[in-house]
């Protein structure tokens, strides 16, 4: 409705994967947008609304001017084998799990399960790897701007899609030093468990060792003066 023309791939990604209805140019919320293969010199109000096709999966607020525009768009969601000479290139699987199992059994190839389950890419954008290249993808990244899936330093071989998911895991499953966090909130320090955190308190900070405080929880300070004030 704001009459900005954008790429259908980006607009569909915005609505389907990221659940946002904003224009990619002006950020205006738009209840309805139109996908068309004939957009030259056309405004939103120039397109006859009565002839628009409805979406086939849910209501993302997308309307189509032709079956071809609709088909090309929803083809992005199909879990089909990327090898054109494979019979499953034209016959999609119902989900990522079955596609990945097919790649391994039929082609000795692998999809990245983290990418496939994160719902941040269309199935048609997922890459198929050899086992060695999959390890490279996981640990170092395989294209500019991607440095691999970050791993938890405490859990064996546990990787996450991005730092956002890793930070949630660290917050929920491990122990953060709140004293260090107050001193440097950009680089929080985490420890495997309470025992390791307690050792860190003893070596790096100033815990109160009075029995009444120990009975409640570990009372710890970042500076000696703070501990002395607490003792007083």
PDB file of C-alpha atoms in Angstrom:
ATOM      1  CA  UNK A   1       0.000   0.000   0.000  1.00  0.00           C
ATOM      2  CA  UNK A   2       2.955   2.414   0.442  1.00  0.00           C
ATOM      3  CA  UNK A   3       3.785   1.691  -3.252  1.00  0.00           C
ATOM      4  CA  UNK A   4       7.313   0.473  -2.608  1.00  0.00           C
ATOM      5  CA  UNK A   5       8.448  -2.327  -4.905  1.00  0.00           C
ATOM      6  CA  UNK A   6      10.617  -4.987  -3.256  1.00  0.00           C
ATOM      7  CA  UNK A   7      12.022  -8.399  -4.102  1.00  0.00           C
ATOM      8  CA  UNK A   8       9.446 -11.169  -3.582  1.00  0.00           C
ATOM      9  CA  UNK A   9      12.108 -13.389  -1.992  1.00  0.00           C
ATOM     10  CA  UNK A  10      12.889 -10.807   0.702  1.00  0.00           C
ATOM     11  CA  UNK A  11       9.244  -9.876   1.230  1.00  0.00           C
ATOM     12  CA  UNK A  12       8.211 -13.537   1.579  1.00  0.00           C
ATOM     13  CA  UNK A  13      11.106 -14.179   3.975  1.00  0.00           C
ATOM     14  CA  UNK A  14      10.027 -11.187   6.074  1.00  0.00           C
ATOM     15  CA  UNK A  15       6.463 -12.479   6.433  1.00  0.00           C
ATOM     16  CA  UNK A  16       6.902 -16.249   6.474  1.00  0.00           C
ATOM     17  CA  UNK A  17      10.155 -16.768   8.382  1.00  0.00           C
ATOM     18  CA  UNK A  18      10.478 -13.641  10.516  1.00  0.00           C
ATOM     19  CA  UNK A  19       6.742 -13.083  11.137  1.00  0.00           C
ATOM     20  CA  UNK A  20       6.958  -9.356  10.366  1.00  0.00           C
ATOM     21  CA  UNK A  21       4.608  -7.362   8.142  1.00  0.00           C
ATOM     22  CA  UNK A  22       6.720  -4.258   7.627  1.00  0.00           C
ATOM     23  CA  UNK A  23       7.678  -2.771   4.271  1.00  0.00           C
ATOM     24  CA  UNK A  24      11.361  -3.517   3.729  1.00  0.00           C
ATOM     25  CA  UNK A  25      11.991   0.066   2.589  1.00  0.00           C
ATOM     26  CA  UNK A  26       9.919   2.386   4.774  1.00  0.00           C
ATOM     27  CA  UNK A  27       9.068  -0.049   7.641  1.00  0.00           C
ATOM     28  CA  UNK A  28       5.365   0.754   7.387  1.00  0.00           C
ATOM     29  CA  UNK A  29       3.109  -2.032   8.680  1.00  0.00           C
ATOM     30  CA  UNK A  30       1.138  -3.470   5.764  1.00  0.00           C
ATOM     31  CA  UNK A  31      -1.734  -5.858   6.317  1.00  0.00           C
ATOM     32  CA  UNK A  32      -1.745  -6.868   2.635  1.00  0.00           C
ATOM     33  CA  UNK A  33       0.915  -6.903  -0.074  1.00  0.00           C
ATOM     34  CA  UNK A  34       0.711  -8.055  -3.693  1.00  0.00           C
ATOM     35  CA  UNK A  35       3.073 -10.418  -5.505  1.00  0.00           C
ATOM     36  CA  UNK A  36       2.971  -9.901  -9.264  1.00  0.00           C
ATOM     37  CA  UNK A  37       5.102 -10.793 -12.294  1.00  0.00           C
ATOM     38  CA  UNK A  38       4.012  -7.575 -14.045  1.00  0.00           C
ATOM     39  CA  UNK A  39       4.929  -4.704 -11.724  1.00  0.00           C
ATOM     40  CA  UNK A  40       6.242  -2.084 -14.167  1.00  0.00           C
ATOM     41  CA  UNK A  41       4.563   1.312 -13.824  1.00  0.00           C
ATOM     42  CA  UNK A  42       1.946  -0.035 -11.435  1.00  0.00           C
ATOM     43  CA  UNK A  43       0.803   1.227  -8.064  1.00  0.00           C
ATOM     44  CA  UNK A  44      -0.912  -0.830  -5.373  1.00  0.00           C
ATOM     45  CA  UNK A  45      -4.311   0.707  -6.148  1.00  0.00           C
ATOM     46  CA  UNK A  46      -3.931   0.061  -9.904  1.00  0.00           C
ATOM     47  CA  UNK A  47      -4.196  -3.708  -9.449  1.00  0.00           C
ATOM     48  CA  UNK A  48      -7.784  -5.058  -9.514  1.00  0.00           C
ATOM     49  CA  UNK A  49      -8.284  -6.599  -6.081  1.00  0.00           C
ATOM     50  CA  UNK A  50     -11.162  -8.837  -7.142  1.00  0.00           C
ATOM     51  CA  UNK A  51      -8.891 -10.875  -9.427  1.00  0.00           C
ATOM     52  CA  UNK A  52      -6.172 -11.533  -6.844  1.00  0.00           C
ATOM     53  CA  UNK A  53      -5.406 -15.108  -5.816  1.00  0.00           C
ATOM     54  CA  UNK A  54      -5.436 -16.088  -2.161  1.00  0.00           C
ATOM     55  CA  UNK A  55      -2.431 -17.748  -0.440  1.00  0.00           C
ATOM     56  CA  UNK A  56      -2.338 -21.543  -0.161  1.00  0.00           C
ATOM     57  CA  UNK A  57      -0.742 -21.795   3.287  1.00  0.00           C
ATOM     58  CA  UNK A  58      -2.143 -19.688   6.088  1.00  0.00           C
ATOM     59  CA  UNK A  59      -2.849 -16.005   5.588  1.00  0.00           C
ATOM     60  CA  UNK A  60       0.385 -14.030   5.446  1.00  0.00           C
ATOM     61  CA  UNK A  61      -1.366 -11.058   3.924  1.00  0.00           C
ATOM     62  CA  UNK A  62       0.021 -11.923   0.477  1.00  0.00           C
ATOM     63  CA  UNK A  63      -2.154 -11.811  -2.639  1.00  0.00           C
ATOM     64  CA  UNK A  64      -1.041 -12.969  -6.089  1.00  0.00           C
ATOM     65  CA  UNK A  65      -1.876 -11.681  -9.554  1.00  0.00           C
ATOM     66  CA  UNK A  66      -1.140 -15.007 -11.289  1.00  0.00           C
ATOM     67  CA  UNK A  67      -0.737 -18.725 -10.695  1.00  0.00           C
ATOM     68  CA  UNK A  68       2.898 -18.488 -11.794  1.00  0.00           C
ATOM     69  CA  UNK A  69       3.727 -15.873  -9.161  1.00  0.00           C
ATOM     70  CA  UNK A  70       1.955 -17.983  -6.546  1.00  0.00           C
ATOM     71  CA  UNK A  71       3.690 -21.188  -7.635  1.00  0.00           C
ATOM     72  CA  UNK A  72       7.189 -19.699  -7.716  1.00  0.00           C
ATOM     73  CA  UNK A  73       6.689 -18.250  -4.241  1.00  0.00           C
ATOM     74  CA  UNK A  74       5.442 -21.408  -2.519  1.00  0.00           C
ATOM     75  CA  UNK A  75       8.027 -23.540  -4.298  1.00  0.00           C
ATOM     76  CA  UNK A  76      10.547 -21.925  -1.933  1.00  0.00           C
ATOM     77  CA  UNK A  77       9.002 -23.954   0.901  1.00  0.00           C
ATOM     78  CA  UNK A  78       9.328 -27.364  -0.760  1.00  0.00           C
ATOM     79  CA  UNK A  79      11.740 -29.906   0.741  1.00  0.00           C
ATOM     80  CA  UNK A  80      13.045 -31.295  -2.525  1.00  0.00           C
ATOM     81  CA  UNK A  81      16.414 -32.794  -3.359  1.00  0.00           C
ATOM     82  CA  UNK A  82      18.673 -30.124  -4.916  1.00  0.00           C
ATOM     83  CA  UNK A  83      20.196 -32.649  -7.384  1.00  0.00           C
ATOM     84  CA  UNK A  84      18.313 -32.219 -10.659  1.00  0.00           C
ATOM     85  CA  UNK A  85      18.938 -35.805 -11.795  1.00  0.00           C
ATOM     86  CA  UNK A  86      17.328 -37.184  -8.623  1.00  0.00           C
ATOM     87  CA  UNK A  87      13.687 -38.244  -8.899  1.00  0.00           C
ATOM     88  CA  UNK A  88      12.978 -36.418  -5.626  1.00  0.00           C
ATOM     89  CA  UNK A  89      13.959 -33.117  -7.241  1.00  0.00           C
ATOM     90  CA  UNK A  90      10.400 -32.945  -8.542  1.00  0.00           C
ATOM     91  CA  UNK A  91       8.746 -34.808  -5.666  1.00  0.00           C
ATOM     92  CA  UNK A  92       9.308 -32.942  -2.384  1.00  0.00           C
ATOM     93  CA  UNK A  93       9.480 -34.535   1.041  1.00  0.00           C
ATOM     94  CA  UNK A  94       6.992 -33.484   3.735  1.00  0.00           C
ATOM     95  CA  UNK A  95       9.676 -32.231   6.146  1.00  0.00           C
ATOM     96  CA  UNK A  96      13.379 -31.495   6.613  1.00  0.00           C
ATOM     97  CA  UNK A  97      14.067 -34.701   8.542  1.00  0.00           C
ATOM     98  CA  UNK A  98      13.034 -36.907   5.633  1.00  0.00           C
ATOM     99  CA  UNK A  99      14.963 -34.773   3.143  1.00  0.00           C
ATOM    100  CA  UNK A 100      18.128 -35.063   5.250  1.00  0.00           C
ATOM    101  CA  UNK A 101      17.682 -38.837   5.597  1.00  0.00           C
ATOM    102  CA  UNK A 102      17.307 -39.088   1.808  1.00  0.00           C
ATOM    103  CA  UNK A 103      20.492 -37.062   1.211  1.00  0.00           C
ATOM    104  CA  UNK A 104      22.475 -39.393   3.475  1.00  0.00           C
ATOM    105  CA  UNK A 105      21.093 -42.697   2.212  1.00  0.00           C
ATOM    106  CA  UNK A 106      20.873 -41.883  -1.506  1.00  0.00           C
ATOM    107  CA  UNK A 107      23.783 -39.474  -2.048  1.00  0.00           C
ATOM    108  CA  UNK A 108      26.061 -39.827   1.024  1.00  0.00           C
ATOM    109  CA  UNK A 109      25.569 -36.101   1.560  1.00  0.00           C
ATOM    110  CA  UNK A 110      24.379 -34.093   4.530  1.00  0.00           C
ATOM    111  CA  UNK A 111      22.385 -30.978   5.298  1.00  0.00           C
ATOM    112  CA  UNK A 112      23.247 -28.886   8.326  1.00  0.00           C
ATOM    113  CA  UNK A 113      20.585 -29.860  10.866  1.00  0.00           C
ATOM    114  CA  UNK A 114      21.046 -26.558  12.724  1.00  0.00           C
ATOM    115  CA  UNK A 115      20.313 -24.514   9.597  1.00  0.00           C
ATOM    116  CA  UNK A 116      17.481 -26.831   8.623  1.00  0.00           C
ATOM    117  CA  UNK A 117      15.707 -26.645  11.976  1.00  0.00           C
ATOM    118  CA  UNK A 118      16.307 -22.952  12.696  1.00  0.00           C
ATOM    119  CA  UNK A 119      13.618 -21.826  10.218  1.00  0.00           C
ATOM    120  CA  UNK A 120      15.774 -18.882   9.103  1.00  0.00           C
ATOM    121  CA  UNK A 121      16.199 -20.051   5.510  1.00  0.00           C
ATOM    122  CA  UNK A 122      13.865 -21.481   2.883  1.00  0.00           C
ATOM    123  CA  UNK A 123      14.341 -25.224   2.273  1.00  0.00           C
ATOM    124  CA  UNK A 124      15.400 -24.408  -1.289  1.00  0.00           C
ATOM    125  CA  UNK A 125      18.314 -22.354   0.099  1.00  0.00           C
ATOM    126  CA  UNK A 126      19.795 -25.133   2.247  1.00  0.00           C
ATOM    127  CA  UNK A 127      23.150 -26.472   1.067  1.00  0.00           C
ATOM    128  CA  UNK A 128      24.088 -30.136   0.829  1.00  0.00           C
ATOM    129  CA  UNK A 129      27.576 -31.045   2.078  1.00  0.00           C
ATOM    130  CA  UNK A 130      30.074 -33.843   2.220  1.00  0.00           C
ATOM    131  CA  UNK A 131      30.896 -34.877   5.781  1.00  0.00           C
ATOM    132  CA  UNK A 132      34.208 -32.944   5.737  1.00  0.00           C
ATOM    133  CA  UNK A 133      32.615 -29.788   4.359  1.00  0.00           C
ATOM    134  CA  UNK A 134      29.800 -30.032   6.885  1.00  0.00           C
ATOM    135  CA  UNK A 135      32.377 -29.990   9.701  1.00  0.00           C
ATOM    136  CA  UNK A 136      33.989 -26.923   8.097  1.00  0.00           C
ATOM    137  CA  UNK A 137      30.581 -25.241   7.851  1.00  0.00           C
ATOM    138  CA  UNK A 138      29.862 -25.949  11.519  1.00  0.00           C
ATOM    139  CA  UNK A 139      33.210 -24.876  12.959  1.00  0.00           C
ATOM    140  CA  UNK A 140      34.578 -22.150  10.666  1.00  0.00           C
ATOM    141  CA  UNK A 141      31.841 -21.145   8.232  1.00  0.00           C
ATOM    142  CA  UNK A 142      31.854 -21.524   4.478  1.00  0.00           C
ATOM    143  CA  UNK A 143      30.912 -18.104   3.113  1.00  0.00           C
ATOM    144  CA  UNK A 144      31.670 -14.454   3.833  1.00  0.00           C
ATOM    145  CA  UNK A 145      30.060 -13.128   6.979  1.00  0.00           C
ATOM    146  CA  UNK A 146      29.436 -16.574   8.480  1.00  0.00           C
ATOM    147  CA  UNK A 147      32.025 -17.909  10.929  1.00  0.00           C
ATOM    148  CA  UNK A 148      30.352 -21.184  11.806  1.00  0.00           C
ATOM    149  CA  UNK A 149      27.731 -22.111  14.357  1.00  0.00           C
ATOM    150  CA  UNK A 150      28.895 -21.013  17.842  1.00  0.00           C
ATOM    151  CA  UNK A 151      29.476 -23.845  20.301  1.00  0.00           C
ATOM    152  CA  UNK A 152      28.953 -24.116  24.042  1.00  0.00           C
ATOM    153  CA  UNK A 153      32.394 -24.408  25.653  1.00  0.00           C
ATOM    154  CA  UNK A 154      30.989 -26.600  28.420  1.00  0.00           C
ATOM    155  CA  UNK A 155      28.746 -29.042  26.487  1.00  0.00           C
ATOM    156  CA  UNK A 156      30.299 -31.601  24.143  1.00  0.00           C
ATOM    157  CA  UNK A 157      29.706 -30.873  20.447  1.00  0.00           C
ATOM    158  CA  UNK A 158      26.697 -28.643  21.069  1.00  0.00           C
ATOM    159  CA  UNK A 159      26.391 -25.885  18.457  1.00  0.00           C
ATOM    160  CA  UNK A 160      23.759 -23.178  17.959  1.00  0.00           C
ATOM    161  CA  UNK A 161      22.449 -21.274  14.967  1.00  0.00           C
ATOM    162  CA  UNK A 162      23.783 -17.915  16.202  1.00  0.00           C
ATOM    163  CA  UNK A 163      25.055 -16.140  19.292  1.00  0.00           C
ATOM    164  CA  UNK A 164      21.471 -15.305  20.262  1.00  0.00           C
ATOM    165  CA  UNK A 165      20.573 -18.973  20.754  1.00  0.00           C
ATOM    166  CA  UNK A 166      23.916 -19.678  22.433  1.00  0.00           C
ATOM    167  CA  UNK A 167      23.355 -16.853  24.925  1.00  0.00           C
ATOM    168  CA  UNK A 168      19.929 -18.259  25.844  1.00  0.00           C
ATOM    169  CA  UNK A 169      21.493 -21.679  26.450  1.00  0.00           C
ATOM    170  CA  UNK A 170      24.287 -20.207  28.591  1.00  0.00           C
ATOM    171  CA  UNK A 171      21.798 -18.221  30.640  1.00  0.00           C
ATOM    172  CA  UNK A 172      19.495 -21.212  31.216  1.00  0.00           C
ATOM    173  CA  UNK A 173      21.989 -24.075  31.632  1.00  0.00           C
ATOM    174  CA  UNK A 174      25.126 -22.530  33.110  1.00  0.00           C
ATOM    175  CA  UNK A 175      26.127 -19.967  35.740  1.00  0.00           C
ATOM    176  CA  UNK A 176      26.950 -16.317  35.070  1.00  0.00           C
ATOM    177  CA  UNK A 177      29.132 -14.229  37.365  1.00  0.00           C
ATOM    178  CA  UNK A 178      27.000 -11.192  38.153  1.00  0.00           C
ATOM    179  CA  UNK A 179      29.973  -9.301  39.578  1.00  0.00           C
ATOM    180  CA  UNK A 180      31.876  -9.593  36.288  1.00  0.00           C
ATOM    181  CA  UNK A 181      28.673  -8.729  34.428  1.00  0.00           C
ATOM    182  CA  UNK A 182      28.323  -5.460  36.355  1.00  0.00           C
ATOM    183  CA  UNK A 183      31.919  -4.600  35.503  1.00  0.00           C
ATOM    184  CA  UNK A 184      31.644  -5.558  31.804  1.00  0.00           C
ATOM    185  CA  UNK A 185      28.145  -6.344  30.565  1.00  0.00           C
ATOM    186  CA  UNK A 186      29.335  -6.724  26.961  1.00  0.00           C
ATOM    187  CA  UNK A 187      31.508  -9.758  27.757  1.00  0.00           C
ATOM    188  CA  UNK A 188      29.732 -11.835  30.418  1.00  0.00           C
ATOM    189  CA  UNK A 189      31.651 -14.664  32.094  1.00  0.00           C
ATOM    190  CA  UNK A 190      29.941 -18.035  32.395  1.00  0.00           C
ATOM    191  CA  UNK A 191      30.928 -21.144  34.331  1.00  0.00           C
ATOM    192  CA  UNK A 192      29.900 -24.756  33.952  1.00  0.00           C
ATOM    193  CA  UNK A 193      28.135 -25.058  37.302  1.00  0.00           C
ATOM    194  CA  UNK A 194      27.775 -23.554  40.778  1.00  0.00           C
ATOM    195  CA  UNK A 195      30.955 -25.233  42.016  1.00  0.00           C
ATOM    196  CA  UNK A 196      33.074 -23.586  39.305  1.00  0.00           C
ATOM    197  CA  UNK A 197      31.379 -20.249  39.929  1.00  0.00           C
ATOM    198  CA  UNK A 198      32.160 -20.497  43.632  1.00  0.00           C
ATOM    199  CA  UNK A 199      35.826 -21.156  42.856  1.00  0.00           C
ATOM    200  CA  UNK A 200      35.819 -18.098  40.623  1.00  0.00           C
ATOM    201  CA  UNK A 201      34.362 -15.988  43.447  1.00  0.00           C
ATOM    202  CA  UNK A 202      37.203 -17.083  45.760  1.00  0.00           C
ATOM    203  CA  UNK A 203      39.975 -16.418  43.253  1.00  0.00           C
ATOM    204  CA  UNK A 204      38.735 -13.268  41.476  1.00  0.00           C
ATOM    205  CA  UNK A 205      36.410 -11.435  43.879  1.00  0.00           C
ATOM    206  CA  UNK A 206      35.734 -10.791  47.557  1.00  0.00           C
ATOM    207  CA  UNK A 207      33.126 -13.110  49.083  1.00  0.00           C
ATOM    208  CA  UNK A 208      31.791 -12.642  52.602  1.00  0.00           C
ATOM    209  CA  UNK A 209      32.689 -15.675  54.692  1.00  0.00           C
ATOM    210  CA  UNK A 210      30.560 -14.883  57.715  1.00  0.00           C
ATOM    211  CA  UNK A 211      28.353 -17.878  58.507  1.00  0.00           C
ATOM    212  CA  UNK A 212      25.101 -15.923  58.410  1.00  0.00           C
ATOM    213  CA  UNK A 213      25.834 -14.761  54.836  1.00  0.00           C
ATOM    214  CA  UNK A 214      27.043 -18.183  53.724  1.00  0.00           C
ATOM    215  CA  UNK A 215      23.804 -19.679  55.032  1.00  0.00           C
ATOM    216  CA  UNK A 216      21.761 -17.447  52.721  1.00  0.00           C
ATOM    217  CA  UNK A 217      23.854 -17.624  49.549  1.00  0.00           C
ATOM    218  CA  UNK A 218      27.256 -16.504  48.372  1.00  0.00           C
ATOM    219  CA  UNK A 219      27.565 -12.763  49.051  1.00  0.00           C
ATOM    220  CA  UNK A 220      30.398 -11.500  46.882  1.00  0.00           C
ATOM    221  CA  UNK A 221      31.821  -8.097  45.956  1.00  0.00           C
ATOM    222  CA  UNK A 222      33.970  -6.779  43.144  1.00  0.00           C
ATOM    223  CA  UNK A 223      36.130  -4.516  45.313  1.00  0.00           C
ATOM    224  CA  UNK A 224      37.725  -4.943  48.744  1.00  0.00           C
ATOM    225  CA  UNK A 225      36.237  -1.648  49.904  1.00  0.00           C
ATOM    226  CA  UNK A 226      32.750  -2.981  49.163  1.00  0.00           C
ATOM    227  CA  UNK A 227      33.407  -6.047  51.290  1.00  0.00           C
ATOM    228  CA  UNK A 228      34.759  -3.909  54.120  1.00  0.00           C
ATOM    229  CA  UNK A 229      31.686  -1.664  53.993  1.00  0.00           C
ATOM    230  CA  UNK A 230      29.486  -4.760  54.084  1.00  0.00           C
ATOM    231  CA  UNK A 231      31.396  -6.115  57.088  1.00  0.00           C
ATOM    232  CA  UNK A 232      31.019  -2.793  58.901  1.00  0.00           C
TER     233      UNK A 232
END
